[in-house]
């Protein structure tokens, strides 16, 4: 039985669990692309908070790409799993080569998604990291570690559905985890949505642009009226 109709509906339900952050001036919502962005868009809209994309690229061990030895993320952040690097003896030059490849892809995606808009400043802010679900939690774990490098006051993980072990693991690393449902067994994230089609790059770009436009309109509406001379 599905829990959500689609990602936007899941985002609206998720926003209800985050109402305490509505209307605050220190909150930024970050969507993990691609599927997390439609969810994050609804969360940001409901909370009247700015929305940005937080791109995370796993650094796979050479010859064993499924095994992560770290990640690179938005903001020029690099996070390494020193234990994996040490145990497998990954030489610095191989590490640098993997980082270079993934950073190029990260920069390509950021330019595609954000266009000419500068990334949002996270220093001292409450950051809500949003995805459409958690299976192993490895990507979100890297996102939490990377986001902390950018100086936020608090890092919150918010997802509509997730595996209980992943949500519990992240609870030890984030300041707060909002996981609406933790079905056991989880199976795949997609099975808990009636509609779970792939989110396109174009959709991500459009949602970010729409959110920026709406935010600019809200700021204009809040400006005090000019006094008559």
mmCIF file of N, CA and C in Angstrom, residues 89-149:
data_model
loop_
_atom_site.group_PDB
_atom_site.id
_atom_site.type_symbol
_atom_site.label_atom_id
_atom_site.label_comp_id
_atom_site.label_asym_id
_atom_site.label_seq_id
_atom_site.Cartn_x
_atom_site.Cartn_y
_atom_site.Cartn_z
ATOM 1 N N UNK A 89 44.529 1.566 1.197
ATOM 2 C CA UNK A 89 45.784 2.108 0.687
ATOM 3 C C UNK A 89 45.629 2.888 -0.607
ATOM 4 N N UNK A 90 44.596 3.700 -0.684
ATOM 5 C CA UNK A 90 44.379 4.487 -1.899
ATOM 6 C C UNK A 90 45.439 5.580 -1.978
ATOM 7 N N UNK A 91 46.280 5.585 -3.011
ATOM 8 C CA UNK A 91 47.345 6.595 -3.114
ATOM 9 C C UNK A 91 46.765 7.968 -3.418
ATOM 10 N N UNK A 92 47.443 9.017 -2.989
ATOM 11 C CA UNK A 92 46.927 10.390 -3.177
ATOM 12 C C UNK A 92 46.610 10.725 -4.627
ATOM 13 N N UNK A 93 47.440 10.242 -5.559
ATOM 14 C CA UNK A 93 47.188 10.590 -6.959
ATOM 15 C C UNK A 93 45.916 9.950 -7.494
ATOM 16 N N UNK A 94 45.604 8.741 -7.031
ATOM 17 C CA UNK A 94 44.348 8.104 -7.439
ATOM 18 C C UNK A 94 43.163 8.834 -6.814
ATOM 19 N N UNK A 95 43.318 9.222 -5.568
ATOM 20 C CA UNK A 95 42.277 9.985 -4.895
ATOM 21 C C UNK A 95 42.006 11.285 -5.640
ATOM 22 N N UNK A 96 43.085 12.005 -5.986
ATOM 23 C CA UNK A 96 42.929 13.284 -6.674
ATOM 24 C C UNK A 96 42.241 13.107 -8.020
ATOM 25 N N UNK A 97 42.519 12.004 -8.706
ATOM 26 C CA UNK A 97 41.902 11.761 -10.008
ATOM 27 C C UNK A 97 40.396 11.544 -9.866
ATOM 28 N N UNK A 98 39.995 10.766 -8.860
ATOM 29 C CA UNK A 98 38.569 10.525 -8.628
ATOM 30 C C UNK A 98 37.876 11.826 -8.241
ATOM 31 N N UNK A 99 38.501 12.599 -7.371
ATOM 32 C CA UNK A 99 37.923 13.875 -6.933
ATOM 33 C C UNK A 99 37.730 14.803 -8.127
ATOM 34 N N UNK A 100 38.711 14.860 -9.026
ATOM 35 C CA UNK A 100 38.630 15.752 -10.181
ATOM 36 C C UNK A 100 37.450 15.392 -11.079
ATOM 37 N N UNK A 101 37.253 14.087 -11.312
ATOM 38 C CA UNK A 101 36.149 13.633 -12.169
ATOM 39 C C UNK A 101 34.806 13.990 -11.544
ATOM 40 N N UNK A 102 34.633 13.682 -10.260
ATOM 41 C CA UNK A 102 33.356 13.920 -9.607
ATOM 42 C C UNK A 102 33.089 15.410 -9.404
ATOM 43 N N UNK A 103 34.145 16.201 -9.189
ATOM 44 C CA UNK A 103 33.939 17.636 -9.024
ATOM 45 C C UNK A 103 33.504 18.276 -10.338
ATOM 46 N N UNK A 104 34.035 17.786 -11.460
ATOM 47 C CA UNK A 104 33.602 18.305 -12.759
ATOM 48 C C UNK A 104 32.114 18.013 -12.983
ATOM 49 N N UNK A 105 31.686 16.796 -12.621
ATOM 50 C CA UNK A 105 30.281 16.448 -12.787
ATOM 51 C C UNK A 105 29.414 17.265 -11.833
ATOM 52 N N UNK A 106 29.894 17.477 -10.623
ATOM 53 C CA UNK A 106 29.153 18.281 -9.658
ATOM 54 C C UNK A 106 28.978 19.710 -10.181
ATOM 55 N N UNK A 107 30.056 20.291 -10.691
ATOM 56 C CA UNK A 107 29.991 21.660 -11.207
ATOM 57 C C UNK A 107 29.076 21.743 -12.419
ATOM 58 N N UNK A 108 29.086 20.712 -13.271
ATOM 59 C CA UNK A 108 28.195 20.698 -14.434
ATOM 60 C C UNK A 108 26.746 20.718 -13.991
ATOM 61 N N UNK A 109 26.426 19.875 -12.989
ATOM 62 C CA UNK A 109 25.051 19.801 -12.521
ATOM 63 C C UNK A 109 24.622 21.087 -11.827
ATOM 64 N N UNK A 110 25.504 21.673 -11.020
ATOM 65 C CA UNK A 110 25.153 22.914 -10.345
ATOM 66 C C UNK A 110 24.867 24.025 -11.344
ATOM 67 N N UNK A 111 25.703 24.131 -12.367
ATOM 68 C CA UNK A 111 25.490 25.152 -13.396
ATOM 69 C C UNK A 111 24.179 24.905 -14.131
ATOM 70 N N UNK A 112 23.892 23.633 -14.402
ATOM 71 C CA UNK A 112 22.657 23.277 -15.091
ATOM 72 C C UNK A 112 21.450 23.613 -14.234
ATOM 73 N N UNK A 113 21.507 23.278 -12.951
ATOM 74 C CA UNK A 113 20.366 23.465 -12.063
ATOM 75 C C UNK A 113 20.173 24.921 -11.659
ATOM 76 N N UNK A 114 21.267 25.589 -11.297
ATOM 77 C CA UNK A 114 21.166 26.900 -10.670
ATOM 78 C C UNK A 114 21.332 28.036 -11.672
ATOM 79 N N UNK A 115 21.950 27.769 -12.813
ATOM 80 C CA UNK A 115 22.191 28.821 -13.787
ATOM 81 C C UNK A 115 23.154 29.848 -13.234
ATOM 82 N N UNK A 116 22.809 31.118 -13.337
ATOM 83 C CA UNK A 116 23.686 32.193 -12.878
ATOM 84 C C UNK A 116 23.463 32.549 -11.406
ATOM 85 N N UNK A 117 22.485 31.915 -10.772
ATOM 86 C CA UNK A 117 22.206 32.230 -9.367
ATOM 87 C C UNK A 117 23.304 31.673 -8.470
ATOM 88 N N UNK A 118 23.756 32.498 -7.544
ATOM 89 C CA UNK A 118 24.798 32.071 -6.607
ATOM 90 C C UNK A 118 24.198 31.124 -5.566
ATOM 91 N N UNK A 119 25.005 30.176 -5.045
ATOM 92 C CA UNK A 119 24.491 29.303 -3.976
ATOM 93 C C UNK A 119 24.160 30.113 -2.733
ATOM 94 N N UNK A 120 23.204 29.626 -1.966
ATOM 95 C CA UNK A 120 22.804 30.333 -0.750
ATOM 96 C C UNK A 120 23.864 30.178 0.332
ATOM 97 N N UNK A 121 24.049 31.211 1.110
ATOM 98 C CA UNK A 121 24.990 31.197 2.226
ATOM 99 C C UNK A 121 24.354 30.442 3.395
ATOM 100 N N UNK A 122 25.047 29.423 3.896
ATOM 101 C CA UNK A 122 24.500 28.609 4.983
ATOM 102 C C UNK A 122 25.079 28.979 6.346
ATOM 103 N N UNK A 123 26.000 29.922 6.390
ATOM 104 C CA UNK A 123 26.665 30.266 7.638
ATOM 105 C C UNK A 123 25.659 30.701 8.696
ATOM 106 N N UNK A 124 25.659 29.996 9.834
ATOM 107 C CA UNK A 124 24.820 30.354 10.966
ATOM 108 C C UNK A 124 23.344 30.051 10.801
ATOM 109 N N UNK A 125 22.966 29.338 9.747
ATOM 110 C CA UNK A 125 21.560 29.094 9.479
ATOM 111 C C UNK A 125 21.120 27.701 9.930
ATOM 112 N N UNK A 126 19.813 27.512 9.991
ATOM 113 C CA UNK A 126 19.246 26.193 10.220
ATOM 114 C C UNK A 126 18.964 25.594 8.850
ATOM 115 N N UNK A 127 19.647 24.509 8.535
ATOM 116 C CA UNK A 127 19.576 23.902 7.206
ATOM 117 C C UNK A 127 18.732 22.634 7.278
ATOM 118 N N UNK A 128 17.732 22.542 6.402
ATOM 119 C CA UNK A 128 16.903 21.342 6.313
ATOM 120 C C UNK A 128 17.240 20.620 5.019
ATOM 121 N N UNK A 129 17.875 19.468 5.145
ATOM 122 C CA UNK A 129 18.255 18.640 3.998
ATOM 123 C C UNK A 129 17.103 17.687 3.679
ATOM 124 N N UNK A 130 16.625 17.720 2.436
ATOM 125 C CA UNK A 130 15.434 16.968 2.054
ATOM 126 C C UNK A 130 15.728 16.020 0.904
ATOM 127 N N UNK A 131 15.257 14.780 1.028
ATOM 128 C CA UNK A 131 15.295 13.829 -0.086
ATOM 129 C C UNK A 131 13.937 13.129 -0.129
ATOM 130 N N UNK A 132 13.705 12.349 -1.198
ATOM 131 C CA UNK A 132 12.405 11.676 -1.315
ATOM 132 C C UNK A 132 12.343 10.378 -0.526
ATOM 133 N N UNK A 133 13.458 9.947 0.038
ATOM 134 C CA UNK A 133 13.469 8.748 0.862
ATOM 135 C C UNK A 133 14.885 8.332 1.203
ATOM 136 N N UNK A 134 15.014 7.454 2.186
ATOM 137 C CA UNK A 134 16.317 6.935 2.610
ATOM 138 C C UNK A 134 16.298 5.420 2.537
ATOM 139 N N UNK A 135 17.239 4.860 1.803
ATOM 140 C CA UNK A 135 17.408 3.414 1.776
ATOM 141 C C UNK A 135 18.587 3.055 2.682
ATOM 142 N N UNK A 136 19.817 3.228 2.172
ATOM 143 C CA UNK A 136 20.996 2.999 3.018
ATOM 144 C C UNK A 136 21.358 4.246 3.813
ATOM 145 N N UNK A 137 20.968 5.417 3.297
ATOM 146 C CA UNK A 137 21.296 6.665 3.977
ATOM 147 C C UNK A 137 22.685 7.188 3.690
ATOM 148 N N UNK A 138 23.452 6.512 2.808
ATOM 149 C CA UNK A 138 24.850 6.896 2.584
ATOM 150 C C UNK A 138 24.973 8.274 1.942
ATOM 151 N N UNK A 139 24.103 8.576 0.963
ATOM 152 C CA UNK A 139 24.183 9.880 0.314
ATOM 153 C C UNK A 139 23.811 10.991 1.283
ATOM 154 N N UNK A 140 22.757 10.791 2.066
ATOM 155 C CA UNK A 140 22.354 11.803 3.037
ATOM 156 C C UNK A 140 23.409 11.970 4.119
ATOM 157 N N UNK A 141 24.047 10.878 4.496
ATOM 158 C CA UNK A 141 25.101 10.973 5.506
ATOM 159 C C UNK A 141 26.232 11.861 5.001
ATOM 160 N N UNK A 142 26.603 11.678 3.729
ATOM 161 C CA UNK A 142 27.634 12.529 3.131
ATOM 162 C C UNK A 142 27.159 13.968 3.059
ATOM 163 N N UNK A 143 25.868 14.159 2.763
ATOM 164 C CA UNK A 143 25.311 15.514 2.677
ATOM 165 C C UNK A 143 25.374 16.213 4.031
ATOM 166 N N UNK A 144 25.058 15.496 5.095
ATOM 167 C CA UNK A 144 25.112 16.084 6.443
ATOM 168 C C UNK A 144 26.536 16.519 6.766
ATOM 169 N N UNK A 145 27.498 15.627 6.514
ATOM 170 C CA UNK A 145 28.897 15.947 6.811
ATOM 171 C C UNK A 145 29.377 17.130 5.978
ATOM 172 N N UNK A 146 28.974 17.152 4.709
ATOM 173 C CA UNK A 146 29.394 18.237 3.823
ATOM 174 C C UNK A 146 28.747 19.559 4.221
ATOM 175 N N UNK A 147 27.459 19.516 4.546
ATOM 176 C CA UNK A 147 26.760 20.745 4.926
ATOM 177 C C UNK A 147 27.373 21.368 6.177
ATOM 178 N N UNK A 148 27.799 20.542 7.108
ATOM 179 C CA UNK A 148 28.393 21.069 8.343
ATOM 180 C C UNK A 148 29.654 21.881 8.061
ATOM 181 N N UNK A 149 30.359 21.541 6.991
ATOM 182 C CA UNK A 149 31.586 22.267 6.649
ATOM 183 C C UNK A 149 31.294 23.712 6.218
#
